[in-house]
Amino acid sequence: SKNGVHTFENVVGHLAQREDQVHSLGSIGGYEWFVKLGLGVYDETSFRSSLICENGNPKVKIGIRYYLKIKNSNEILQEKYKREDFMNLESDEVAISEYIPLLEVLNLKNGWLIDEKCTVEYGIQILIHNCPHYSGSTTESHDKLIPDDVELSDLEQCFQIANRVRIDLSTYRLLGLPEVAQSLLLTNASHFIEEQLIWKQYKNEKFILHAIEHDLSRFLAVLLKSATPEYVLEIIRGHIDILSMEIKKMIVAKVLYGRY
């Protein structure tokens, strides 16, 4: 990840010439990155900043979390046009800030330009990628690095948990995260989520079904500690089609040997 601040000079002159200004951020995740300032790509009545990855390979996709903020002494305006988001970048795609009407920028009373200078604060965090620098190969199977239905808050919590950050979450919040972690291929996050679930005490059949659906074999073992062999066999009959091999082995150990 990388964050920082850069001040662009002679901004008005570049805008008059319809020229973008570009500042190199160096290498991040094996690729060169740049922060750019200028007119809107499709609307020259707007002003924006953007982050660009120098990636000419159409097969390479990089999932990032980013923020862009054009500095202003007026904090209300500054926060209004700040952008924090995550997206999948491929080929020549760019991450763009909120657009600011150009006339507002050129009005010096609004505080966007100080002595024709404009300062941009930026941040990039590489979340997931299929870059050959890391994965060893780039294939067509990585169409979606961050699924469209994953919420930013879920994404952040899964990455925090994957890095062993202790988060105080409710039981039902924890129960909802394994599916997100699995969709992001964060197996270590699933492991640590399961650990937190194990520390709690449950006696609810819904939790048993949830553990089966998400292949949480260790959590299921704790839930079944006081279950009779007959009840365990009933579970097998009712859910045989979705039981993973790990859960099947655990259940067989309980029924046949009385242990896990």
XYZ file of C-alpha atoms in Angstrom:
260
model
C 0.000 0.000 0.000
C 1.035 3.596 -0.432
C -0.331 6.977 0.546
C 0.875 10.531 0.375
C 0.320 14.088 -0.805
C 1.437 15.823 -3.985
C 1.129 19.478 -5.004
C 0.666 20.310 -8.682
C 1.851 23.733 -9.860
C 0.672 26.045 -12.663
C -2.681 24.251 -12.668
C -4.586 27.062 -14.414
C -2.089 27.133 -17.276
C -2.406 23.392 -17.824
C -6.200 23.572 -17.689
C -6.182 26.339 -20.296
C -4.179 24.053 -22.587
C -6.440 21.087 -21.733
C -3.376 19.255 -20.453
C -3.370 16.719 -17.643
C -0.643 16.829 -15.029
C 0.887 13.534 -13.960
C 3.012 12.600 -10.946
C 4.727 9.223 -10.610
C 4.132 7.241 -7.412
C 6.699 4.579 -8.252
C 6.150 0.841 -8.142
C 3.253 -0.651 -6.177
C 2.431 -4.343 -6.517
C 4.923 -4.750 -9.337
C 3.476 -2.005 -11.552
C 4.128 1.708 -11.964
C 1.408 3.983 -10.571
C 0.637 7.645 -11.215
C -1.664 10.289 -9.781
C -3.166 12.566 -12.430
C -4.926 15.929 -12.211
C -6.979 17.579 -14.937
C -10.286 17.957 -16.724
C -12.939 15.265 -16.792
C -12.371 12.539 -19.358
C -15.810 12.910 -20.935
C -16.822 16.285 -19.514
C -14.450 19.230 -19.834
C -16.619 21.316 -17.518
C -15.448 19.175 -14.591
C -12.212 18.803 -12.664
C -10.899 15.597 -11.114
C -7.903 13.652 -9.882
C -7.255 10.010 -10.700
C -4.965 7.062 -10.049
C -3.477 5.174 -12.982
C -1.725 1.820 -13.105
C 0.685 1.380 -16.021
C -0.637 -2.014 -17.006
C -0.686 -2.888 -20.688
C -1.691 -6.509 -20.149
C -5.473 -6.919 -20.654
C -5.402 -10.194 -18.689
C -4.039 -8.565 -15.538
C -6.643 -7.289 -13.089
C -5.855 -5.596 -9.805
C -8.361 -5.109 -7.008
C -7.596 -1.979 -4.998
C -8.973 0.093 -2.199
C -8.196 3.755 -2.766
C -8.981 7.274 -1.723
C -8.497 10.586 -3.491
C -8.948 13.969 -1.882
C -8.232 17.360 -3.424
C -7.156 19.517 -0.504
C -9.137 22.582 0.484
C -9.049 24.776 3.588
C -12.839 24.535 3.537
C -13.283 21.089 5.112
C -16.938 20.847 4.098
C -16.039 21.194 0.414
C -13.004 18.958 0.832
C -15.051 16.112 2.336
C -17.876 16.596 -0.166
C -15.598 15.730 -3.082
C -13.412 13.153 -1.361
C -13.746 9.652 -2.727
C -12.967 6.371 -0.979
C -13.867 3.190 -2.813
C -12.630 -0.139 -4.097
C -12.614 -1.412 -7.656
C -11.114 -3.907 -10.070
C -8.671 -2.198 -12.429
C -7.743 -3.759 -15.736
C -5.725 -2.556 -18.713
C -6.146 1.232 -19.084
C -8.870 1.728 -16.447
C -8.355 4.435 -13.821
C -9.671 5.122 -10.325
C -11.270 8.568 -10.352
C -12.143 11.069 -7.646
C -15.479 12.830 -7.387
C -15.882 15.404 -10.145
C -15.787 19.077 -9.147
C -17.423 21.686 -11.419
C -14.573 23.501 -13.169
C -16.020 26.956 -12.523
C -15.996 26.224 -8.777
C -12.314 25.328 -9.003
C -11.402 28.456 -10.954
C -13.231 30.663 -8.436
C -10.336 31.377 -6.074
C -12.739 32.159 -3.229
C -13.623 28.455 -3.069
C -10.100 27.520 -1.971
C -9.219 24.774 -4.456
C -6.294 26.702 -5.946
C -3.657 28.500 -3.894
C -1.215 30.489 -6.047
C -2.335 28.310 -8.982
C -1.302 25.213 -7.036
C -3.532 22.269 -6.210
C -2.733 19.558 -3.671
C -3.998 15.985 -3.932
C -3.975 13.462 -1.094
C -4.043 9.836 -2.223
C -3.926 6.301 -0.922
C -3.738 2.892 -2.607
C -4.009 -0.542 -1.048
C -3.623 -3.622 -3.223
C -6.299 -6.010 -2.008
C -6.135 -8.862 -4.480
C -4.725 -9.416 -7.950
C -3.887 -11.956 -10.609
C -0.569 -10.326 -11.471
C 1.980 -12.858 -12.794
C 4.575 -11.317 -10.443
C 2.762 -13.056 -7.589
C 0.478 -15.780 -8.884
C 2.894 -17.354 -11.344
C 0.309 -17.258 -14.115
C -2.415 -15.058 -15.480
C -5.513 -16.909 -16.606
C -8.998 -16.154 -17.806
C -10.422 -17.604 -14.586
C -9.850 -14.401 -12.600
C -12.753 -12.464 -14.123
C -13.931 -11.039 -10.800
C -11.306 -10.279 -8.189
C -13.758 -8.543 -5.885
C -17.338 -9.786 -6.398
C -19.865 -7.041 -7.091
C -22.047 -8.041 -4.132
C -19.274 -7.675 -1.521
C -19.763 -4.640 0.713
C -16.768 -2.450 1.557
C -17.297 -2.988 5.302
C -17.300 -6.787 4.816
C -14.174 -6.577 2.686
C -12.316 -4.502 5.270
C -13.296 -6.773 8.155
C -12.272 -9.920 6.271
C -8.854 -8.463 5.483
C -8.411 -7.322 9.084
C -9.321 -10.782 10.368
C -7.022 -12.391 7.785
C -4.204 -10.326 9.301
C -5.176 -11.541 12.802
C -6.641 -8.233 13.934
C -9.030 -8.919 16.808
C -12.425 -7.351 16.039
C -15.319 -7.373 18.472
C -18.191 -8.568 16.281
C -21.606 -9.920 17.149
C -22.349 -13.600 16.659
C -24.576 -13.032 13.660
C -22.005 -10.715 12.096
C -19.376 -13.439 12.438
C -21.743 -15.990 10.939
C -22.141 -13.849 7.826
C -18.436 -13.370 7.124
C -17.280 -16.901 6.127
C -19.229 -16.655 2.869
C -17.535 -13.323 2.077
C -14.097 -14.678 2.993
C -14.640 -17.725 0.788
C -15.754 -15.586 -2.168
C -12.488 -13.622 -1.798
C -10.444 -16.843 -1.428
C -9.257 -15.691 2.010
C -8.891 -19.115 3.596
C -6.962 -17.773 6.572
C -9.796 -15.315 7.293
C -12.266 -18.229 7.315
C -9.967 -20.049 9.735
C -9.767 -17.134 12.192
C -13.513 -16.421 11.941
C -14.131 -20.046 12.859
C -11.787 -19.685 15.850
C -13.811 -16.747 17.165
C -17.025 -18.727 16.776
C -15.531 -21.649 18.700
C -14.811 -19.416 21.692
C -18.505 -18.738 22.089
C -21.088 -21.196 23.421
C -24.006 -22.164 21.202
C -26.903 -24.602 21.440
C -28.877 -23.744 18.361
C -29.600 -25.988 15.375
C -29.277 -23.000 13.026
C -25.602 -22.723 13.954
C -25.094 -26.408 13.141
C -26.605 -25.947 9.690
C -24.497 -22.827 9.149
C -21.318 -24.706 10.080
C -22.210 -27.454 7.588
C -23.022 -25.034 4.762
C -19.733 -23.150 5.159
C -17.529 -26.161 5.903
C -16.599 -25.001 9.417
C -15.646 -28.457 10.662
C -13.960 -27.356 13.899
C -16.911 -25.160 14.844
C -19.281 -28.028 14.042
C -17.248 -30.376 16.250
C -17.754 -28.023 19.200
C -21.484 -27.749 18.484
C -21.856 -31.541 18.385
C -19.914 -32.290 21.566
C -23.051 -33.001 23.553
C -25.037 -34.500 20.659
C -26.006 -38.167 20.668
C -24.805 -40.481 17.866
C -28.430 -40.812 16.765
C -28.729 -37.051 16.324
C -25.466 -36.927 14.380
C -26.696 -39.679 12.041
C -29.880 -37.692 11.518
C -27.775 -34.732 10.416
C -25.876 -36.940 7.968
C -29.081 -38.223 6.396
C -30.529 -34.736 6.047
C -27.459 -33.043 4.576
C -25.382 -35.765 2.940
C -25.263 -33.896 -0.389
C -23.542 -30.824 1.050
C -21.242 -32.377 3.656
C -17.566 -31.790 2.896
C -15.077 -34.631 3.225
C -13.578 -32.963 6.313
C -16.966 -32.829 8.046
C -17.778 -36.410 7.041
C -14.520 -37.618 8.608
C -15.222 -35.660 11.778
C -18.748 -37.074 12.071
C -17.575 -40.646 11.446
C -14.961 -40.217 14.182
C -17.670 -39.108 16.609
C -20.185 -41.829 15.749
C -17.732 -44.731 15.516
C -15.089 -43.753 18.035
C -16.743 -41.167 20.260
C -14.037 -38.593 19.566
C -13.020 -35.898 17.085
